mmCIF file of C-alpha atoms in Angstrom:
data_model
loop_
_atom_site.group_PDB
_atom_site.id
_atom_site.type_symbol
_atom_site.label_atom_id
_atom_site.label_comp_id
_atom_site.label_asym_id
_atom_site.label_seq_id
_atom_site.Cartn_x
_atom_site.Cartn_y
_atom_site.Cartn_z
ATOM 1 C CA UNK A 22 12.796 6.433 -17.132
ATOM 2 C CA UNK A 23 9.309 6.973 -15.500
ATOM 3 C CA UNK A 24 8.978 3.809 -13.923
ATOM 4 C CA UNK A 25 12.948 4.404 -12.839
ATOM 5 C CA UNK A 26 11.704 7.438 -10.999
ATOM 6 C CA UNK A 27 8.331 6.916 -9.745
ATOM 7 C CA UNK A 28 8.438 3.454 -8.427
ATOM 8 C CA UNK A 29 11.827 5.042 -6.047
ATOM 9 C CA UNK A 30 10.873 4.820 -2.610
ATOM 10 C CA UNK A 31 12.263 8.680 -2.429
ATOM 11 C CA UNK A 32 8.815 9.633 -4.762
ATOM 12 C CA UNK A 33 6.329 7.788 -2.274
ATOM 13 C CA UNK A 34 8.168 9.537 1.056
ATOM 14 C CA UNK A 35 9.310 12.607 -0.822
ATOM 15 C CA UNK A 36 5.417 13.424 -2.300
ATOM 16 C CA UNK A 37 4.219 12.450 1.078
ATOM 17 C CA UNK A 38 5.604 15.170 2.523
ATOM 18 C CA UNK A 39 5.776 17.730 0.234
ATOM 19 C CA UNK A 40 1.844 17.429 0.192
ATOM 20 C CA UNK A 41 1.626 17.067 4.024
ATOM 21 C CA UNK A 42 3.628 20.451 4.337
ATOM 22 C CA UNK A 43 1.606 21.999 1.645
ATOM 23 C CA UNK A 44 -1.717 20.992 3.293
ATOM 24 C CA UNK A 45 -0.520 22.638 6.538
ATOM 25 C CA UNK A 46 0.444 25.793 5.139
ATOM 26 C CA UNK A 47 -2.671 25.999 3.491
ATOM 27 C CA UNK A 48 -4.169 25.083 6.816
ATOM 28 C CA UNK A 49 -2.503 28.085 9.063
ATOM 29 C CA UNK A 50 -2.725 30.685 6.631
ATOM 30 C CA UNK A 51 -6.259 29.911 5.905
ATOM 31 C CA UNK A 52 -7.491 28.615 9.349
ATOM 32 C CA UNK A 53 -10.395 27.446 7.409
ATOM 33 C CA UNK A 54 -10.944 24.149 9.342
ATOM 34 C CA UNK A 55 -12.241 22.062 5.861
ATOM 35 C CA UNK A 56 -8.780 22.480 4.279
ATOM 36 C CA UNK A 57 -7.415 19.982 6.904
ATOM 37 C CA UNK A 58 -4.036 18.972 5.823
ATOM 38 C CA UNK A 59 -4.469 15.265 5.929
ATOM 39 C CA UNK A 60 -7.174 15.904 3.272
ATOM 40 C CA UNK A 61 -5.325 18.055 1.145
ATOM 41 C CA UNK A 62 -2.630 15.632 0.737
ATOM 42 C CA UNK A 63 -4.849 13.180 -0.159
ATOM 43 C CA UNK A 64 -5.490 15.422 -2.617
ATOM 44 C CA UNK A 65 -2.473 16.427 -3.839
ATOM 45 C CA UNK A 66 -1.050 13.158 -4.264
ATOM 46 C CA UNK A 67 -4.709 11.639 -5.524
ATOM 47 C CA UNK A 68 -4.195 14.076 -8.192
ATOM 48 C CA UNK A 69 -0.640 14.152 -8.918
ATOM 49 C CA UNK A 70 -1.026 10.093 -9.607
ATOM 50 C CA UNK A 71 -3.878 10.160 -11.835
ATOM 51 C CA UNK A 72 -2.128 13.189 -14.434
ATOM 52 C CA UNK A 73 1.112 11.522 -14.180
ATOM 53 C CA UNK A 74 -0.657 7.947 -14.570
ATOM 54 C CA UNK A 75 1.204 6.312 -11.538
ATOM 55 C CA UNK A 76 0.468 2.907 -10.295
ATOM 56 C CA UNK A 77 -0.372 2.601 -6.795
ATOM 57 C CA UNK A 78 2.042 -0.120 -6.072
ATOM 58 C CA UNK A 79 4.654 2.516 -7.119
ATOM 59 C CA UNK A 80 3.775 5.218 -4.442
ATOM 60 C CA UNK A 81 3.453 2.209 -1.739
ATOM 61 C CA UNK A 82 7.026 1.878 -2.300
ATOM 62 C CA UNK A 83 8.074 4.996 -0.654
ATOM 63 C CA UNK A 84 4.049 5.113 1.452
ATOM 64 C CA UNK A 85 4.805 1.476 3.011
ATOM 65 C CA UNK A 86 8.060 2.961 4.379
ATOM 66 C CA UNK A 87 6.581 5.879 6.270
ATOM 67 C CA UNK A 88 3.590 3.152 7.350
ATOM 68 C CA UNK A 89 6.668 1.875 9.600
ATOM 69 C CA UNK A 90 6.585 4.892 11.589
ATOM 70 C CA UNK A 91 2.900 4.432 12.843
ATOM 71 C CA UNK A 92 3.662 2.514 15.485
ATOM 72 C CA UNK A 93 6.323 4.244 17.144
ATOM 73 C CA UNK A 94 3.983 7.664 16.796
ATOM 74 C CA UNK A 95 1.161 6.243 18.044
ATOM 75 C CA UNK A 96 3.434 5.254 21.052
ATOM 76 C CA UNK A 97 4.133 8.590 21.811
ATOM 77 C CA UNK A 98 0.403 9.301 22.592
ATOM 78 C CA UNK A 99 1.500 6.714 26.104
ATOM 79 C CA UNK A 100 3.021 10.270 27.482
ATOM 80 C CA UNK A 101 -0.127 12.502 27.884
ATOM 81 C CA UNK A 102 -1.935 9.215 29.391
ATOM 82 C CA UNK A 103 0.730 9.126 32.075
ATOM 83 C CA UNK A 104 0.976 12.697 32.557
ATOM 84 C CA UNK A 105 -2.981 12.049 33.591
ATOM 85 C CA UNK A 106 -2.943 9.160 34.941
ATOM 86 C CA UNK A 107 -4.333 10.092 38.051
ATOM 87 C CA UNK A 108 -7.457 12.050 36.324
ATOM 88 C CA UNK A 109 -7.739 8.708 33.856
ATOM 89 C CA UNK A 110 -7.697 6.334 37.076
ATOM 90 C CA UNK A 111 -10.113 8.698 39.042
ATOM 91 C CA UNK A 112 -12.728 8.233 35.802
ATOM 92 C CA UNK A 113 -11.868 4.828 34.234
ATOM 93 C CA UNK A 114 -15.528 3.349 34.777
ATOM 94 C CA UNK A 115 -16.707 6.315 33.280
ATOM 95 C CA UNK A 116 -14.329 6.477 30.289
ATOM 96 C CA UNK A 117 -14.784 2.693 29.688
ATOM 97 C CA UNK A 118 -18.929 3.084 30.057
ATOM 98 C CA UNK A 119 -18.891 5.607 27.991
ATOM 99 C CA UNK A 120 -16.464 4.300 25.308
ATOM 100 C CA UNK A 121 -18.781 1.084 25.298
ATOM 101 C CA UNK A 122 -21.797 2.720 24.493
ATOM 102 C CA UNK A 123 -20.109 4.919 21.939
ATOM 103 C CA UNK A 124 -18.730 1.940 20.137
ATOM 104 C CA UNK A 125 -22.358 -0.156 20.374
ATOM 105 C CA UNK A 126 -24.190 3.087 18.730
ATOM 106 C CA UNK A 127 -21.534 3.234 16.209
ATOM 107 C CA UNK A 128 -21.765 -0.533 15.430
ATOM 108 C CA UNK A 129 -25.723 -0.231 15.583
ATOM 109 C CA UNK A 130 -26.253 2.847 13.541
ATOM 110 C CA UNK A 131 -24.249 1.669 10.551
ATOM 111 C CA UNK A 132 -26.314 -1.969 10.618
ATOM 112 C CA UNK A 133 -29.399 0.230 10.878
ATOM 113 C CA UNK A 134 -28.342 2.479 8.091
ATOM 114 C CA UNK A 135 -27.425 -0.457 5.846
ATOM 115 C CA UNK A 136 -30.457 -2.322 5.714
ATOM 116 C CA UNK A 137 -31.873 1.245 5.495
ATOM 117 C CA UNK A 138 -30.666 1.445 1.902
ATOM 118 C CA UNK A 139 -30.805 -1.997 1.627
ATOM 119 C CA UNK A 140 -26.864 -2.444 0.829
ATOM 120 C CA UNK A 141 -25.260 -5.560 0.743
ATOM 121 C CA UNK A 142 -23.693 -7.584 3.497
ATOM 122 C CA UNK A 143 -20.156 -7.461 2.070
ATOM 123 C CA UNK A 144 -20.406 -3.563 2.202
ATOM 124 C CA UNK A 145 -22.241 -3.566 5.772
ATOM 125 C CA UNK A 146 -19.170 -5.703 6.689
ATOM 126 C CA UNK A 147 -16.397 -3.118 5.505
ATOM 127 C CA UNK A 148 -18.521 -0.428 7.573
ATOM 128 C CA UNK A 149 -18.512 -1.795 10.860
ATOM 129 C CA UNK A 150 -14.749 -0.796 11.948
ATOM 130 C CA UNK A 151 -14.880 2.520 11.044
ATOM 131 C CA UNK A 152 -14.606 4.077 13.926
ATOM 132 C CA UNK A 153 -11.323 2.190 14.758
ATOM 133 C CA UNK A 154 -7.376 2.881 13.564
ATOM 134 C CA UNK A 155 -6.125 1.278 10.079
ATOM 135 C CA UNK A 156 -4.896 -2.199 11.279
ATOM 136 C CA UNK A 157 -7.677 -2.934 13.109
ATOM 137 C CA UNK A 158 -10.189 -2.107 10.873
ATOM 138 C CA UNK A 159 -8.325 -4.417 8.114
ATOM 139 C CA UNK A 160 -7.908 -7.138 10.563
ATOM 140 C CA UNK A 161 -11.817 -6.901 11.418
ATOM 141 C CA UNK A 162 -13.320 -6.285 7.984
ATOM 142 C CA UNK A 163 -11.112 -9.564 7.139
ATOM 143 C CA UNK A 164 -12.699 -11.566 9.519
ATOM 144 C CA UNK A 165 -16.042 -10.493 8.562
ATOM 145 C CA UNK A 166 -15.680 -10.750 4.815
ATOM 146 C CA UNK A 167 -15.631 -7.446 3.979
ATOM 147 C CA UNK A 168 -14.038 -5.687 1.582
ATOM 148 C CA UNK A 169 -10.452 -3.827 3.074
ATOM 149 C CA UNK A 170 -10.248 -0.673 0.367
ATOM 150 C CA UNK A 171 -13.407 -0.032 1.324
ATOM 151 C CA UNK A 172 -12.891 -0.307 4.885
ATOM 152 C CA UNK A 173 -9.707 1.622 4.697
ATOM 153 C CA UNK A 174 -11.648 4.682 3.246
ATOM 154 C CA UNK A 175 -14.463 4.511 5.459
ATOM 155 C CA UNK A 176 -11.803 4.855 8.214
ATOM 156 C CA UNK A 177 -9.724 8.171 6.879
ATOM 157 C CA UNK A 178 -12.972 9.841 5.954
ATOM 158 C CA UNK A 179 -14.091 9.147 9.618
ATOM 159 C CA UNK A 180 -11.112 10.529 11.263
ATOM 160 C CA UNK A 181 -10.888 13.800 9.174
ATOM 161 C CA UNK A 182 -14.342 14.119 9.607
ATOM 162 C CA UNK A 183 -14.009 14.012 12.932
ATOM 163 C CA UNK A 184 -11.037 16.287 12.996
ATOM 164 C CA UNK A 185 -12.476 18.696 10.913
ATOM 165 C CA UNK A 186 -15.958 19.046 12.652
ATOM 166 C CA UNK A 187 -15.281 18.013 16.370
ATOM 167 C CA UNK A 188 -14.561 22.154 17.231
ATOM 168 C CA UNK A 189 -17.450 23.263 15.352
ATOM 169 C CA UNK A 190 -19.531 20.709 17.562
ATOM 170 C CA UNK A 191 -18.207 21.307 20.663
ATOM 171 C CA UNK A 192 -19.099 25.289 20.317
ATOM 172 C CA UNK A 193 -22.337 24.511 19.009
ATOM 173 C CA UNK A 194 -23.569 22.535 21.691
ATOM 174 C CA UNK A 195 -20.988 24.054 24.441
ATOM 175 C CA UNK A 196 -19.157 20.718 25.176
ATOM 176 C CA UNK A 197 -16.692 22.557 27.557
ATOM 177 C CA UNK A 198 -15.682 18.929 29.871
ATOM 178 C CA UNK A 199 -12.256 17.972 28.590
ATOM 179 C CA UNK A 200 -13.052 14.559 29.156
ATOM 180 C CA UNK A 201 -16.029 14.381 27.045
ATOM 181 C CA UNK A 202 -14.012 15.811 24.632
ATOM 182 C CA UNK A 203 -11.823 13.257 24.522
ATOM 183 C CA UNK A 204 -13.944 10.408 24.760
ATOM 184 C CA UNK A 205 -15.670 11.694 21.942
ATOM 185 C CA UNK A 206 -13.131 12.460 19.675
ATOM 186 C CA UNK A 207 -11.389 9.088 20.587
ATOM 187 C CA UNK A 208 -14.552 6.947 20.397
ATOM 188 C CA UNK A 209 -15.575 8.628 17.368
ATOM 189 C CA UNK A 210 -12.529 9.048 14.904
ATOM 190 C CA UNK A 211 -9.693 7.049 16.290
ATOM 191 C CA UNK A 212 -6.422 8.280 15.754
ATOM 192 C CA UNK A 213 -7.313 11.073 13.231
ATOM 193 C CA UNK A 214 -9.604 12.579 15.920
ATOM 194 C CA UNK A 215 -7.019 11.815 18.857
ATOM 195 C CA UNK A 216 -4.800 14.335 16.894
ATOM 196 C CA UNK A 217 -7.368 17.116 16.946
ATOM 197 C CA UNK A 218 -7.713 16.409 20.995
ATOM 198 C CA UNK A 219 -4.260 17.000 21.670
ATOM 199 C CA UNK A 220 -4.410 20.402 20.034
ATOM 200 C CA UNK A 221 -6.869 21.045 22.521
ATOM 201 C CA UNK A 222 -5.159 20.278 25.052
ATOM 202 C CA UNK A 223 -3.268 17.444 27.005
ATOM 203 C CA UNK A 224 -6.460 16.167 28.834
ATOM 204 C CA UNK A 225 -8.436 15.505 25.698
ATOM 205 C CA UNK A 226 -5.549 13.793 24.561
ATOM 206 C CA UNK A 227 -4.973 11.272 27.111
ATOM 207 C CA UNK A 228 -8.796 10.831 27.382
ATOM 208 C CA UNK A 229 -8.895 10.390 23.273
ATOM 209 C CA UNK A 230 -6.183 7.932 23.437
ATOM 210 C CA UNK A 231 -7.192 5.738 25.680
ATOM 211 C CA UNK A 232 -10.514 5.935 24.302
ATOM 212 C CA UNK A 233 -9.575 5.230 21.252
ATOM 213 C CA UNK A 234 -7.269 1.971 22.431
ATOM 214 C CA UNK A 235 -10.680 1.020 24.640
ATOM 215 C CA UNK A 236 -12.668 1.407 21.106
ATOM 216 C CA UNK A 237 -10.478 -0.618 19.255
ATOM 217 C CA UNK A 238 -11.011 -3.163 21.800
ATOM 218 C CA UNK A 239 -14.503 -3.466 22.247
ATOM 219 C CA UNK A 240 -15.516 -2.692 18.344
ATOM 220 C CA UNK A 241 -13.081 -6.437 17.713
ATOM 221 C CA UNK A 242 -15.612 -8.066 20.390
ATOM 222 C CA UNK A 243 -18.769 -6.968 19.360
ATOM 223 C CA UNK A 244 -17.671 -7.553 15.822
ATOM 224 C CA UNK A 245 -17.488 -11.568 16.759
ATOM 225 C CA UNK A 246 -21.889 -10.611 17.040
ATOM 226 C CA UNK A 247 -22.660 -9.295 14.115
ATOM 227 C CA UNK A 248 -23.038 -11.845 11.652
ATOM 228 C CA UNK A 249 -26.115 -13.124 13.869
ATOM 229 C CA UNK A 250 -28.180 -9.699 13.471
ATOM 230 C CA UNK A 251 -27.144 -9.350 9.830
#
């Protein structure tokens, strides 16, 4: 009867976003940016799993399903970069500078930190793409030899760190450009961050998304470098 119920694709989408709507709730009514939704659903379904005992491949029934939708939501983000086009054409060097250098530091700094604490290659590997959405990351922590569950956690705590702390940054050191906003947001925590850029406000967005596109991009090529500094 358990496995009847749990392994149902309606669990996986059906706890998904029950938890989603809880965490946003939670989110309004509290305004307390550290209770970010995406983390308490994590949470909340983290939990629910391990007191009800339910294997993962069960929830990925239903989880895999809304995965689909990724795409076509990421898509969307193609409307605020036309809206600016103009503003994104007029700074493209700029934006693509800028999203270069953002990507090398990131790349650098976790090498650096690595060898810091003396960790292993393998776990160096799955740090790299961090800064970069899902599939990519996989795809380039593959390729390296690192390890993907890894990689895939490293990515989700970057992006709701991001989310979560880019305000607080950007009044503490009076980051009022909307373009460095969104180049920062969108070099720094991909997807998760662009969400956070749109909130504030259709510039950031456009900025965030195609800095995050430009990150994706350039984190793939320097990745093909690595293994001769490691």
């Amino acid at each position: 009867m358990k496995e009847v119920v749990f392994s149902s694709p309606f669990f996986g989408i059906s706890i998904s976003i029950f938890a989603f709507a809880i965490g946003t709730v939670i989110n309004k009514k509290t305004k307390i940016a550290l209770l970010n939704p995406l983390l308490i659903s994590y949470v909340i379904i983290i939990a629910f799993m391990v007191i009800f005992d339910i294997p993962l491949e069960w929830y990925n029934n239903g989880g895999d399903f809304i995965n689909l939708f990724l795409t076509p939501a990421t898509a969307v983000l193609a409307l605020t970069i036309y809206r600016q086009r103009d503003l994104i054409k007029k700074n493209f060097i700029t934006i693509t500078i800028a999203t270069f250098v953002g990507s090398l530091t990131s790349i650098i700094s976790v090498v650096a930190l690595c060898k810091l604490f003396a960790l292993s290659d393998t776990l160096t590997y799955s740090l790299i793409p961090k800064s970069i959405t899902t599939p990519m990351a996989i795809a380039v922590s593959s390729s390296l030899g690192g390890i993907q569950s890894i990689t895939v956690l490293t990515v989700i705590i970057t992006g709701i760190s991001g989310n979560i702390l880019a305000p607080l940054l950007i009044k503490l050191f009076k980051v009022d450009d909307p373009l460095v906003q969104g180049v920062a947001l969108g070099t720094s925590s991909h997807a998760i961050g662009t969400s956070k850029a749109v909130e504030l406000g259709e510039i950031q967005g456009a900025v965030s998304s195609v800095s995050l596109t430009f990150t994706g991009i350039i984190t793939v090529v320097l990745s093909l470098f690595v293994t001769y500094f490691i």
